[in-house]
Amino acid sequence: MSGWFYKVAYPCEQAREFMYDYLDGQLPMFKQFRFQIHLNGCTECREYYLLYKKAAHAYEFRKENPPPSEFLEHTLDFLRKEGIVGDDDPATAPESNPVVQS
Amino acid sequence: MSGNGPSDAFEEINSEELLADLLSGGGTGQKAFARLVRITHNRFLGFIQRHLASPEECREVLQETYLAVHKGLPGFAGKSKLSTWVYSLAHHKICDRLADRDRRHQELTETHEGALTTEANQADRLAPVTAWDAAPDRVAARSAVETLIGKAIEALPPQARLVYQLRDVEDLSGEEAAVLMGITPENVRVQLHRARRQIVDWVQEKLSRVGTER
Ligand SMILES: [Zn+2]
């Protein structure tokens, strides 16, 4: 069946309101089914959903722009002067997490 | 949905072993603190960078956060995860800094009547955050949509921006974000959905403009 039928049966706005729960796996089975049918027939909502999902997974593309390592050393030096950190062995320390650049 | 993102070393800061070492004081405590800093430095720096533009301010706020962690550790009751608690301290430090800036701005506007508008102040607060090391080639390598999403985040109102960043960028769980923001998890859910939709609408609007300009 063509997309317009599902737009009448199931308005785009409702489909968009369900995106959070669908992505979270919280949408009840029958609503999930209707959601998928709507997306199959509606290009606009499909595009909207892809962007919504991309936005919801922003943590996946935050792995950029790690600050210079001197920056970490600067912080550690500051805390050493405050007597808060002692000398540690960087070789056994885990890699720091990457920085997100929004 | 903690653990939504890739598993990483960051979760180690929530280990009981590290907490015990941190609380033990002395040389062990100092070593543990250095470890905490190494594990969390880039994560919290990133968080701060997304609210404050100046590298110098980011550096200071990060240092203030670690000082607050050290000071508060003996009283840390473990009611939340250690990471959530550090996030909340960092968030407070950012808010303090922004409030300071607002106050200074207020003094300035009182001195130079009407010279600076509230809008200008708002724009300053929400100025695009550009990393000092954001090399042009790295930026260019990002997909256009990711870049647009980054810009859309900057255009969000402060509360929406915070909830989105905590949940979808920092990958905190709904409960953690709720604790940090002092709202209910259901409220986090509602606000997060609204923020995501604002981002999508913003990105779509920009994309459609590019389409019509062609
Ligand atoms: Zn639709």
PDB file of C-alpha atoms and ligand atoms in Angstrom:
ATOM      1  CA  MET A   1       0.000   0.000   0.000  1.00  0.00           C
ATOM      2  CA  SER A   2       1.193   3.502  -0.640  1.00  0.00           C
ATOM      3  CA  GLY A   3       2.474   5.978   1.940  1.00  0.00           C
ATOM      4  CA  TRP A   4      -0.428   8.379   1.868  1.00  0.00           C
ATOM      5  CA  PHE A   5      -2.793   5.743   3.284  1.00  0.00           C
ATOM      6  CA  TYR A   6      -0.722   5.413   6.412  1.00  0.00           C
ATOM      7  CA  LYS A   7      -0.454   9.161   6.756  1.00  0.00           C
ATOM      8  CA  VAL A   8      -4.230   9.311   6.959  1.00  0.00           C
ATOM      9  CA  ALA A   9      -4.445   6.371   9.350  1.00  0.00           C
ATOM     10  CA  TYR A  10      -1.598   7.553  11.483  1.00  0.00           C
ATOM     11  CA  PRO A  11      -0.602  11.233  11.407  1.00  0.00           C
ATOM     12  CA  CYS A  12       3.065  12.153  11.004  1.00  0.00           C
ATOM     13  CA  GLU A  13       3.004  14.169  14.220  1.00  0.00           C
ATOM     14  CA  GLN A  14       2.021  11.078  16.172  1.00  0.00           C
ATOM     15  CA  ALA A  15       4.778   9.055  14.546  1.00  0.00           C
ATOM     16  CA  ARG A  16       7.264  11.724  15.558  1.00  0.00           C
ATOM     17  CA  GLU A  17       5.995  11.735  19.119  1.00  0.00           C
ATOM     18  CA  PHE A  18       6.605   7.982  19.283  1.00  0.00           C
ATOM     19  CA  MET A  19      10.236   8.237  18.176  1.00  0.00           C
ATOM     20  CA  TYR A  20      11.634   8.532  21.682  1.00  0.00           C
ATOM     21  CA  ASP A  21       9.928   5.404  22.956  1.00  0.00           C
ATOM     22  CA  TYR A  22      10.591   3.481  19.766  1.00  0.00           C
ATOM     23  CA  LEU A  23      14.304   4.202  19.967  1.00  0.00           C
ATOM     24  CA  ASP A  24      14.296   3.349  23.640  1.00  0.00           C
ATOM     25  CA  GLY A  25      12.536   0.042  22.962  1.00  0.00           C
ATOM     26  CA  GLN A  26       9.660   1.202  25.142  1.00  0.00           C
ATOM     27  CA  LEU A  27       6.933   1.353  22.522  1.00  0.00           C
ATOM     28  CA  PRO A  28       4.308  -1.396  23.018  1.00  0.00           C
ATOM     29  CA  MET A  29       4.356  -4.063  20.323  1.00  0.00           C
ATOM     30  CA  PHE A  30       1.234  -2.977  18.439  1.00  0.00           C
ATOM     31  CA  LYS A  31       2.334   0.664  18.390  1.00  0.00           C
ATOM     32  CA  GLN A  32       5.783  -0.447  17.244  1.00  0.00           C
ATOM     33  CA  PHE A  33       4.201  -2.269  14.347  1.00  0.00           C
ATOM     34  CA  ARG A  34       2.137   0.756  13.314  1.00  0.00           C
ATOM     35  CA  PHE A  35       5.173   2.985  13.700  1.00  0.00           C
ATOM     36  CA  GLN A  36       7.208   0.795  11.354  1.00  0.00           C
ATOM     37  CA  ILE A  37       4.385   0.694   8.831  1.00  0.00           C
ATOM     38  CA  HIS A  38       4.124   4.467   8.929  1.00  0.00           C
ATOM     39  CA  LEU A  39       7.834   4.861   8.383  1.00  0.00           C
ATOM     40  CA  ASN A  40       7.791   2.427   5.489  1.00  0.00           C
ATOM     41  CA  GLY A  41       5.181   4.535   3.764  1.00  0.00           C
ATOM     42  CA  CYS A  42       6.308   8.020   4.750  1.00  0.00           C
ATOM     43  CA  THR A  43       9.565   9.368   3.371  1.00  0.00           C
ATOM     44  CA  GLU A  44       9.378  12.555   5.462  1.00  0.00           C
ATOM     45  CA  CYS A  45       9.096  10.673   8.747  1.00  0.00           C
ATOM     46  CA  ARG A  46      11.768   8.217   7.669  1.00  0.00           C
ATOM     47  CA  GLU A  47      14.175  11.087   7.084  1.00  0.00           C
ATOM     48  CA  TYR A  48      13.055  12.697  10.310  1.00  0.00           C
ATOM     49  CA  TYR A  49      13.646   9.463  12.206  1.00  0.00           C
ATOM     50  CA  LEU A  50      17.159   9.031  10.795  1.00  0.00           C
ATOM     51  CA  LEU A  51      18.065  12.522  11.983  1.00  0.00           C
ATOM     52  CA  TYR A  52      16.372  11.944  15.330  1.00  0.00           C
ATOM     53  CA  LYS A  53      18.377   8.763  15.823  1.00  0.00           C
ATOM     54  CA  LYS A  54      21.593  10.516  14.811  1.00  0.00           C
ATOM     55  CA  ALA A  55      20.891  13.290  17.323  1.00  0.00           C
ATOM     56  CA  ALA A  56      20.111  10.744  20.034  1.00  0.00           C
ATOM     57  CA  HIS A  57      23.426   9.001  19.421  1.00  0.00           C
ATOM     58  CA  ALA A  58      25.608  12.093  19.592  1.00  0.00           C
ATOM     59  CA  TYR A  59      27.936  10.305  22.018  1.00  0.00           C
ATOM     60  CA  GLU A  60      29.059   8.209  19.046  1.00  0.00           C
ATOM     61  CA  PHE A  61      30.611  11.152  17.259  1.00  0.00           C
ATOM     62  CA  ARG A  62      32.066  12.984  20.197  1.00  0.00           C
ATOM     63  CA  LYS A  63      35.416  11.245  19.729  1.00  0.00           C
ATOM     64  CA  GLU A  64      37.119  14.285  18.364  1.00  0.00           C
ATOM     65  CA  ASN A  65      39.438  17.045  19.296  1.00  0.00           C
ATOM     66  CA  PRO A  66      41.205  15.524  22.292  1.00  0.00           C
ATOM     67  CA  PRO A  67      42.946  18.346  24.098  1.00  0.00           C
ATOM     68  CA  PRO A  68      46.716  18.496  24.002  1.00  0.00           C
ATOM     69  CA  SER A  69      48.354  16.186  26.539  1.00  0.00           C
ATOM     70  CA  GLU A  70      50.079  19.223  28.085  1.00  0.00           C
ATOM     71  CA  PHE A  71      46.629  20.251  29.224  1.00  0.00           C
ATOM     72  CA  LEU A  72      46.273  17.150  31.383  1.00  0.00           C
ATOM     73  CA  GLU A  73      49.790  17.601  32.720  1.00  0.00           C
ATOM     74  CA  HIS A  74      48.980  21.212  33.552  1.00  0.00           C
ATOM     75  CA  THR A  75      45.967  20.095  35.601  1.00  0.00           C
ATOM     76  CA  LEU A  76      48.020  17.436  37.368  1.00  0.00           C
ATOM     77  CA  ASP A  77      50.782  19.970  38.136  1.00  0.00           C
ATOM     78  CA  PHE A  78      48.192  22.323  39.603  1.00  0.00           C
ATOM     79  CA  LEU A  79      46.815  19.541  41.812  1.00  0.00           C
ATOM     80  CA  ARG A  80      50.323  18.443  42.825  1.00  0.00           C
ATOM     81  CA  LYS A  81      51.028  21.974  44.031  1.00  0.00           C
ATOM     82  CA  GLU A  82      47.816  21.805  46.047  1.00  0.00           C
ATOM     83  CA  GLY A  83      49.067  18.540  47.561  1.00  0.00           C
ATOM     84  CA  ILE A  84      46.062  16.678  46.172  1.00  0.00           C
ATOM     85  CA  VAL A  85      47.808  14.301  43.820  1.00  0.00           C
ATOM     86  CA  GLY A  86      51.085  12.507  44.172  1.00  0.00           C
ATOM     87  CA  ASP A  87      53.321  11.119  41.497  1.00  0.00           C
ATOM     88  CA  ASP A  88      51.599   8.331  39.664  1.00  0.00           C
ATOM     89  CA  ASP A  89      52.701   6.116  36.869  1.00  0.00           C
ATOM     90  CA  PRO A  90      51.086   7.354  33.663  1.00  0.00           C
ATOM     91  CA  ALA A  91      52.047   4.105  31.930  1.00  0.00           C
ATOM     92  CA  THR A  92      49.560   2.166  34.026  1.00  0.00           C
ATOM     93  CA  ALA A  93      46.908   4.841  33.921  1.00  0.00           C
ATOM     94  CA  PRO A  94      44.005   4.338  31.542  1.00  0.00           C
ATOM     95  CA  GLU A  95      43.567   6.434  28.464  1.00  0.00           C
ATOM     96  CA  SER A  96      41.450   9.461  29.111  1.00  0.00           C
ATOM     97  CA  ASN A  97      38.133   9.723  27.384  1.00  0.00           C
ATOM     98  CA  PRO A  98      37.822  11.679  24.219  1.00  0.00           C
ATOM     99  CA  VAL A  99      36.290  15.086  24.160  1.00  0.00           C
ATOM    100  CA  VAL A 100      33.021  15.857  22.480  1.00  0.00           C
ATOM    101  CA  GLN A 101      32.995  18.881  20.317  1.00  0.00           C
ATOM    102  CA  SER A 102      29.487  20.078  19.818  1.00  0.00           C
TER     103      SER A 102
ATOM    104  CA  MET B   1      20.360   3.986  29.746  1.00  0.00           C
ATOM    105  CA  SER B   2      23.781   4.174  31.175  1.00  0.00           C
ATOM    106  CA  GLY B   3      26.115   2.270  28.971  1.00  0.00           C
ATOM    107  CA  ASN B   4      24.236   3.372  25.905  1.00  0.00           C
ATOM    108  CA  GLY B   5      27.507   4.360  24.360  1.00  0.00           C
ATOM    109  CA  PRO B   6      30.703   2.484  23.871  1.00  0.00           C
ATOM    110  CA  SER B   7      32.093   0.981  27.057  1.00  0.00           C
ATOM    111  CA  ASP B   8      35.128   2.895  28.158  1.00  0.00           C
ATOM    112  CA  ALA B   9      37.598   3.417  30.940  1.00  0.00           C
ATOM    113  CA  PHE B  10      35.459   6.208  32.330  1.00  0.00           C
ATOM    114  CA  GLU B  11      33.242   3.738  34.218  1.00  0.00           C
ATOM    115  CA  GLU B  12      36.273   2.785  36.319  1.00  0.00           C
ATOM    116  CA  ILE B  13      35.767   5.910  38.382  1.00  0.00           C
ATOM    117  CA  ASN B  14      32.663   4.264  39.798  1.00  0.00           C
ATOM    118  CA  SER B  15      34.567   1.258  41.098  1.00  0.00           C
ATOM    119  CA  GLU B  16      34.479   0.615  44.830  1.00  0.00           C
ATOM    120  CA  GLU B  17      38.205  -0.005  44.783  1.00  0.00           C
ATOM    121  CA  LEU B  18      39.014   3.463  43.442  1.00  0.00           C
ATOM    122  CA  LEU B  19      36.629   5.081  45.906  1.00  0.00           C
ATOM    123  CA  ALA B  20      38.230   3.210  48.802  1.00  0.00           C
ATOM    124  CA  ASP B  21      41.692   4.334  47.656  1.00  0.00           C
ATOM    125  CA  LEU B  22      40.496   7.921  47.250  1.00  0.00           C
ATOM    126  CA  LEU B  23      39.102   7.922  50.764  1.00  0.00           C
ATOM    127  CA  SER B  24      42.137   6.274  52.305  1.00  0.00           C
ATOM    128  CA  GLY B  25      44.174   9.482  52.105  1.00  0.00           C
ATOM    129  CA  GLY B  26      47.958   9.646  52.236  1.00  0.00           C
ATOM    130  CA  GLY B  27      50.041   8.387  49.334  1.00  0.00           C
ATOM    131  CA  THR B  28      47.374   5.917  48.223  1.00  0.00           C
ATOM    132  CA  GLY B  29      44.770   8.661  48.175  1.00  0.00           C
ATOM    133  CA  GLN B  30      47.041  10.956  46.173  1.00  0.00           C
ATOM    134  CA  LYS B  31      47.797   8.251  43.642  1.00  0.00           C
ATOM    135  CA  ALA B  32      44.130   7.400  43.370  1.00  0.00           C
ATOM    136  CA  PHE B  33      43.296  11.061  42.781  1.00  0.00           C
ATOM    137  CA  ALA B  34      45.857  11.264  39.985  1.00  0.00           C
ATOM    138  CA  ARG B  35      44.220   8.194  38.477  1.00  0.00           C
ATOM    139  CA  LEU B  36      40.797   9.794  38.797  1.00  0.00           C
ATOM    140  CA  VAL B  37      42.097  12.861  36.972  1.00  0.00           C
ATOM    141  CA  ARG B  38      43.668  10.802  34.188  1.00  0.00           C
ATOM    142  CA  ILE B  39      40.474   8.820  33.680  1.00  0.00           C
ATOM    143  CA  THR B  40      38.092  11.771  33.746  1.00  0.00           C
ATOM    144  CA  HIS B  41      40.093  14.747  32.489  1.00  0.00           C
ATOM    145  CA  ASN B  42      39.043  14.771  28.850  1.00  0.00           C
ATOM    146  CA  ARG B  43      35.458  13.831  29.607  1.00  0.00           C
ATOM    147  CA  PHE B  44      34.896  16.672  32.060  1.00  0.00           C
ATOM    148  CA  LEU B  45      36.935  19.100  30.029  1.00  0.00           C
ATOM    149  CA  GLY B  46      34.656  18.321  27.091  1.00  0.00           C
ATOM    150  CA  PHE B  47      31.605  18.878  29.263  1.00  0.00           C
ATOM    151  CA  ILE B  48      32.916  22.255  30.444  1.00  0.00           C
ATOM    152  CA  GLN B  49      34.014  23.263  26.950  1.00  0.00           C
ATOM    153  CA  ARG B  50      30.474  22.859  25.736  1.00  0.00           C
ATOM    154  CA  HIS B  51      29.338  25.567  28.114  1.00  0.00           C
ATOM    155  CA  LEU B  52      32.280  27.949  28.214  1.00  0.00           C
ATOM    156  CA  ALA B  53      34.154  29.203  25.197  1.00  0.00           C
ATOM    157  CA  SER B  54      37.400  30.452  26.643  1.00  0.00           C
ATOM    158  CA  PRO B  55      40.170  27.850  27.059  1.00  0.00           C
ATOM    159  CA  GLU B  56      41.418  29.734  30.106  1.00  0.00           C
ATOM    160  CA  GLU B  57      37.994  29.601  31.755  1.00  0.00           C
ATOM    161  CA  CYS B  58      37.654  25.918  30.921  1.00  0.00           C
ATOM    162  CA  ARG B  59      41.010  25.217  32.517  1.00  0.00           C
ATOM    163  CA  GLU B  60      40.090  27.150  35.659  1.00  0.00           C
ATOM    164  CA  VAL B  61      36.651  25.579  35.986  1.00  0.00           C
ATOM    165  CA  LEU B  62      38.117  22.104  35.593  1.00  0.00           C
ATOM    166  CA  GLN B  63      40.671  22.831  38.307  1.00  0.00           C
ATOM    167  CA  GLU B  64      37.950  24.241  40.563  1.00  0.00           C
ATOM    168  CA  THR B  65      35.921  21.083  39.946  1.00  0.00           C
ATOM    169  CA  TYR B  66      38.769  18.819  41.019  1.00  0.00           C
ATOM    170  CA  LEU B  67      39.359  20.981  44.092  1.00  0.00           C
ATOM    171  CA  ALA B  68      35.670  20.605  44.949  1.00  0.00           C
ATOM    172  CA  VAL B  69      35.882  16.851  44.430  1.00  0.00           C
ATOM    173  CA  HIS B  70      38.826  16.637  46.796  1.00  0.00           C
ATOM    174  CA  LYS B  71      37.121  18.795  49.381  1.00  0.00           C
ATOM    175  CA  GLY B  72      33.823  16.961  49.140  1.00  0.00           C
ATOM    176  CA  LEU B  73      35.111  13.382  48.991  1.00  0.00           C
ATOM    177  CA  PRO B  74      35.032  12.696  52.744  1.00  0.00           C
ATOM    178  CA  GLY B  75      31.337  13.637  52.735  1.00  0.00           C
ATOM    179  CA  PHE B  76      30.496  11.760  49.554  1.00  0.00           C
ATOM    180  CA  ALA B  77      27.845   9.380  50.784  1.00  0.00           C
ATOM    181  CA  GLY B  78      27.659   7.256  47.656  1.00  0.00           C
ATOM    182  CA  LYS B  79      23.973   8.058  47.139  1.00  0.00           C
ATOM    183  CA  SER B  80      24.739   8.539  43.454  1.00  0.00           C
ATOM    184  CA  LYS B  81      27.529   7.261  41.253  1.00  0.00           C
ATOM    185  CA  LEU B  82      30.815   9.078  41.758  1.00  0.00           C
ATOM    186  CA  SER B  83      30.722  10.151  38.094  1.00  0.00           C
ATOM    187  CA  THR B  84      27.265  11.720  38.533  1.00  0.00           C
ATOM    188  CA  TRP B  85      28.470  13.566  41.588  1.00  0.00           C
ATOM    189  CA  VAL B  86      31.531  14.941  39.762  1.00  0.00           C
ATOM    190  CA  TYR B  87      29.310  15.982  36.859  1.00  0.00           C
ATOM    191  CA  SER B  88      27.079  17.859  39.288  1.00  0.00           C
ATOM    192  CA  LEU B  89      30.098  19.632  40.822  1.00  0.00           C
ATOM    193  CA  ALA B  90      31.346  20.587  37.359  1.00  0.00           C
ATOM    194  CA  HIS B  91      27.875  21.795  36.460  1.00  0.00           C
ATOM    195  CA  HIS B  92      27.747  23.973  39.587  1.00  0.00           C
ATOM    196  CA  LYS B  93      31.133  25.467  38.767  1.00  0.00           C
ATOM    197  CA  ILE B  94      29.970  26.239  35.223  1.00  0.00           C
ATOM    198  CA  CYS B  95      26.799  27.877  36.568  1.00  0.00           C
ATOM    199  CA  ASP B  96      28.862  29.925  39.042  1.00  0.00           C
ATOM    200  CA  ARG B  97      31.055  31.088  36.204  1.00  0.00           C
ATOM    201  CA  LEU B  98      28.091  32.026  34.015  1.00  0.00           C
ATOM    202  CA  ALA B  99      26.430  33.824  36.934  1.00  0.00           C
ATOM    203  CA  ASP B 100      29.663  35.753  37.539  1.00  0.00           C
ATOM    204  CA  ARG B 101      29.720  36.708  33.910  1.00  0.00           C
ATOM    205  CA  ASP B 102      26.101  37.857  34.063  1.00  0.00           C
ATOM    206  CA  ARG B 103      26.842  39.903  37.171  1.00  0.00           C
ATOM    207  CA  ARG B 104      29.871  41.524  35.549  1.00  0.00           C
ATOM    208  CA  HIS B 105      27.789  42.175  32.470  1.00  0.00           C
ATOM    209  CA  GLN B 106      25.095  43.739  34.653  1.00  0.00           C
ATOM    210  CA  GLU B 107      27.647  46.075  36.230  1.00  0.00           C
ATOM    211  CA  LEU B 108      28.926  46.945  32.799  1.00  0.00           C
ATOM    212  CA  THR B 109      25.491  47.741  31.432  1.00  0.00           C
ATOM    213  CA  GLU B 110      24.741  49.857  34.471  1.00  0.00           C
ATOM    214  CA  THR B 111      27.909  51.816  33.791  1.00  0.00           C
ATOM    215  CA  HIS B 112      27.374  52.120  30.065  1.00  0.00           C
ATOM    216  CA  GLU B 113      23.622  52.485  29.875  1.00  0.00           C
ATOM    217  CA  GLY B 114      22.156  50.556  27.021  1.00  0.00           C
ATOM    218  CA  ALA B 115      25.527  49.898  25.506  1.00  0.00           C
ATOM    219  CA  LEU B 116      25.083  46.179  25.688  1.00  0.00           C
ATOM    220  CA  THR B 117      21.766  44.512  25.191  1.00  0.00           C
ATOM    221  CA  THR B 118      20.429  41.466  26.961  1.00  0.00           C
ATOM    222  CA  GLU B 119      20.403  39.713  23.614  1.00  0.00           C
ATOM    223  CA  ALA B 120      24.085  40.367  23.209  1.00  0.00           C
ATOM    224  CA  ASN B 121      24.706  38.903  26.622  1.00  0.00           C
ATOM    225  CA  GLN B 122      22.643  35.874  25.761  1.00  0.00           C
ATOM    226  CA  ALA B 123      24.557  35.444  22.543  1.00  0.00           C
ATOM    227  CA  ASP B 124      27.796  35.663  24.500  1.00  0.00           C
ATOM    228  CA  ARG B 125      26.642  32.997  26.934  1.00  0.00           C
ATOM    229  CA  LEU B 126      25.665  30.708  24.147  1.00  0.00           C
ATOM    230  CA  ALA B 127      28.548  31.560  21.897  1.00  0.00           C
ATOM    231  CA  PRO B 128      29.683  28.654  19.750  1.00  0.00           C
ATOM    232  CA  VAL B 129      32.260  26.655  21.616  1.00  0.00           C
ATOM    233  CA  THR B 130      35.272  26.087  19.448  1.00  0.00           C
ATOM    234  CA  ALA B 131      38.062  23.967  20.796  1.00  0.00           C
ATOM    235  CA  TRP B 132      41.429  25.657  20.740  1.00  0.00           C
ATOM    236  CA  ASP B 133      42.763  22.651  18.930  1.00  0.00           C
ATOM    237  CA  ALA B 134      39.914  22.308  16.476  1.00  0.00           C
ATOM    238  CA  ALA B 135      42.137  21.847  13.458  1.00  0.00           C
ATOM    239  CA  PRO B 136      40.360  22.837  10.236  1.00  0.00           C
ATOM    240  CA  ASP B 137      41.044  19.491   8.598  1.00  0.00           C
ATOM    241  CA  ARG B 138      39.495  17.609  11.510  1.00  0.00           C
ATOM    242  CA  VAL B 139      36.439  19.811  11.432  1.00  0.00           C
ATOM    243  CA  ALA B 140      36.165  19.394   7.672  1.00  0.00           C
ATOM    244  CA  ALA B 141      36.350  15.640   8.048  1.00  0.00           C
ATOM    245  CA  ARG B 142      33.157  15.486  10.096  1.00  0.00           C
ATOM    246  CA  SER B 143      30.040  14.671   8.282  1.00  0.00           C
ATOM    247  CA  ALA B 144      27.933  17.662   7.389  1.00  0.00           C
ATOM    248  CA  VAL B 145      25.021  16.383   9.467  1.00  0.00           C
ATOM    249  CA  GLU B 146      27.170  15.904  12.559  1.00  0.00           C
ATOM    250  CA  THR B 147      28.442  19.445  12.185  1.00  0.00           C
ATOM    251  CA  LEU B 148      24.895  20.723  11.788  1.00  0.00           C
ATOM    252  CA  ILE B 149      23.800  18.815  14.887  1.00  0.00           C
ATOM    253  CA  GLY B 150      26.676  20.453  16.769  1.00  0.00           C
ATOM    254  CA  LYS B 151      25.427  23.857  15.666  1.00  0.00           C
ATOM    255  CA  ALA B 152      21.854  22.958  16.526  1.00  0.00           C
ATOM    256  CA  ILE B 153      22.955  22.084  20.067  1.00  0.00           C
ATOM    257  CA  GLU B 154      24.432  25.553  20.439  1.00  0.00           C
ATOM    258  CA  ALA B 155      21.115  27.051  19.362  1.00  0.00           C
ATOM    259  CA  LEU B 156      19.127  25.181  22.040  1.00  0.00           C
ATOM    260  CA  PRO B 157      17.806  27.087  25.065  1.00  0.00           C
ATOM    261  CA  PRO B 158      20.032  26.473  28.142  1.00  0.00           C
ATOM    262  CA  GLN B 159      17.802  23.907  29.892  1.00  0.00           C
ATOM    263  CA  ALA B 160      17.217  21.878  26.726  1.00  0.00           C
ATOM    264  CA  ARG B 161      20.883  22.062  25.933  1.00  0.00           C
ATOM    265  CA  LEU B 162      21.818  20.742  29.356  1.00  0.00           C
ATOM    266  CA  VAL B 163      19.421  17.806  29.294  1.00  0.00           C
ATOM    267  CA  TYR B 164      20.480  16.888  25.753  1.00  0.00           C
ATOM    268  CA  GLN B 165      24.158  17.108  26.569  1.00  0.00           C
ATOM    269  CA  LEU B 166      23.871  15.050  29.719  1.00  0.00           C
ATOM    270  CA  ARG B 167      21.827  12.299  28.092  1.00  0.00           C
ATOM    271  CA  ASP B 168      22.882  12.109  24.458  1.00  0.00           C
ATOM    272  CA  VAL B 169      26.363  13.560  24.478  1.00  0.00           C
ATOM    273  CA  GLU B 170      27.718  12.588  27.909  1.00  0.00           C
ATOM    274  CA  ASP B 171      25.611   9.412  27.777  1.00  0.00           C
ATOM    275  CA  LEU B 172      24.337   9.665  31.348  1.00  0.00           C
ATOM    276  CA  SER B 173      21.297   7.591  32.263  1.00  0.00           C
ATOM    277  CA  GLY B 174      17.898   9.249  32.718  1.00  0.00           C
ATOM    278  CA  GLU B 175      18.178   8.742  36.471  1.00  0.00           C
ATOM    279  CA  GLU B 176      21.649  10.290  36.614  1.00  0.00           C
ATOM    280  CA  ALA B 177      20.544  13.304  34.590  1.00  0.00           C
ATOM    281  CA  ALA B 178      17.474  13.654  36.815  1.00  0.00           C
ATOM    282  CA  VAL B 179      19.613  13.667  39.984  1.00  0.00           C
ATOM    283  CA  LEU B 180      21.957  16.208  38.470  1.00  0.00           C
ATOM    284  CA  MET B 181      19.233  18.517  37.237  1.00  0.00           C
ATOM    285  CA  GLY B 182      16.989  18.116  40.263  1.00  0.00           C
ATOM    286  CA  ILE B 183      14.010  17.010  38.162  1.00  0.00           C
ATOM    287  CA  THR B 184      12.172  13.715  37.755  1.00  0.00           C
ATOM    288  CA  PRO B 185      13.306  11.084  35.229  1.00  0.00           C
ATOM    289  CA  GLU B 186       9.962  11.537  33.457  1.00  0.00           C
ATOM    290  CA  ASN B 187      10.699  15.229  33.120  1.00  0.00           C
ATOM    291  CA  VAL B 188      14.117  14.378  31.703  1.00  0.00           C
ATOM    292  CA  ARG B 189      12.402  12.135  29.159  1.00  0.00           C
ATOM    293  CA  VAL B 190       9.949  14.832  28.091  1.00  0.00           C
ATOM    294  CA  GLN B 191      12.594  17.549  27.880  1.00  0.00           C
ATOM    295  CA  LEU B 192      15.056  15.314  26.063  1.00  0.00           C
ATOM    296  CA  HIS B 193      12.509  14.361  23.401  1.00  0.00           C
ATOM    297  CA  ARG B 194      11.653  18.029  22.929  1.00  0.00           C
ATOM    298  CA  ALA B 195      15.353  18.939  22.645  1.00  0.00           C
ATOM    299  CA  ARG B 196      16.003  16.201  20.077  1.00  0.00           C
ATOM    300  CA  ARG B 197      13.050  17.389  18.035  1.00  0.00           C
ATOM    301  CA  GLN B 198      14.281  20.975  18.193  1.00  0.00           C
ATOM    302  CA  ILE B 199      17.648  19.768  16.903  1.00  0.00           C
ATOM    303  CA  VAL B 200      16.071  17.773  14.072  1.00  0.00           C
ATOM    304  CA  ASP B 201      13.818  20.695  13.092  1.00  0.00           C
ATOM    305  CA  TRP B 202      16.795  23.039  13.114  1.00  0.00           C
ATOM    306  CA  VAL B 203      18.954  20.707  11.015  1.00  0.00           C
ATOM    307  CA  GLN B 204      16.128  20.055   8.551  1.00  0.00           C
ATOM    308  CA  GLU B 205      15.532  23.759   8.154  1.00  0.00           C
ATOM    309  CA  LYS B 206      19.217  24.335   7.362  1.00  0.00           C
ATOM    310  CA  LEU B 207      19.301  21.392   4.963  1.00  0.00           C
ATOM    311  CA  SER B 208      16.211  22.603   3.142  1.00  0.00           C
ATOM    312  CA  ARG B 209      17.770  26.050   2.774  1.00  0.00           C
ATOM    313  CA  VAL B 210      20.860  24.514   1.222  1.00  0.00           C
ATOM    314  CA  GLY B 211      18.528  22.583  -1.090  1.00  0.00           C
ATOM    315  CA  THR B 212      16.680  25.677  -2.276  1.00  0.00           C
ATOM    316  CA  GLU B 213      19.870  27.699  -2.716  1.00  0.00           C
ATOM    317  CA  ARG B 214      21.215  25.154  -5.186  1.00  0.00           C
TER     318      ARG B 214
HETATM  319 ZN    ZN C   1       4.927  10.672   8.376  1.00  0.00          ZN
END
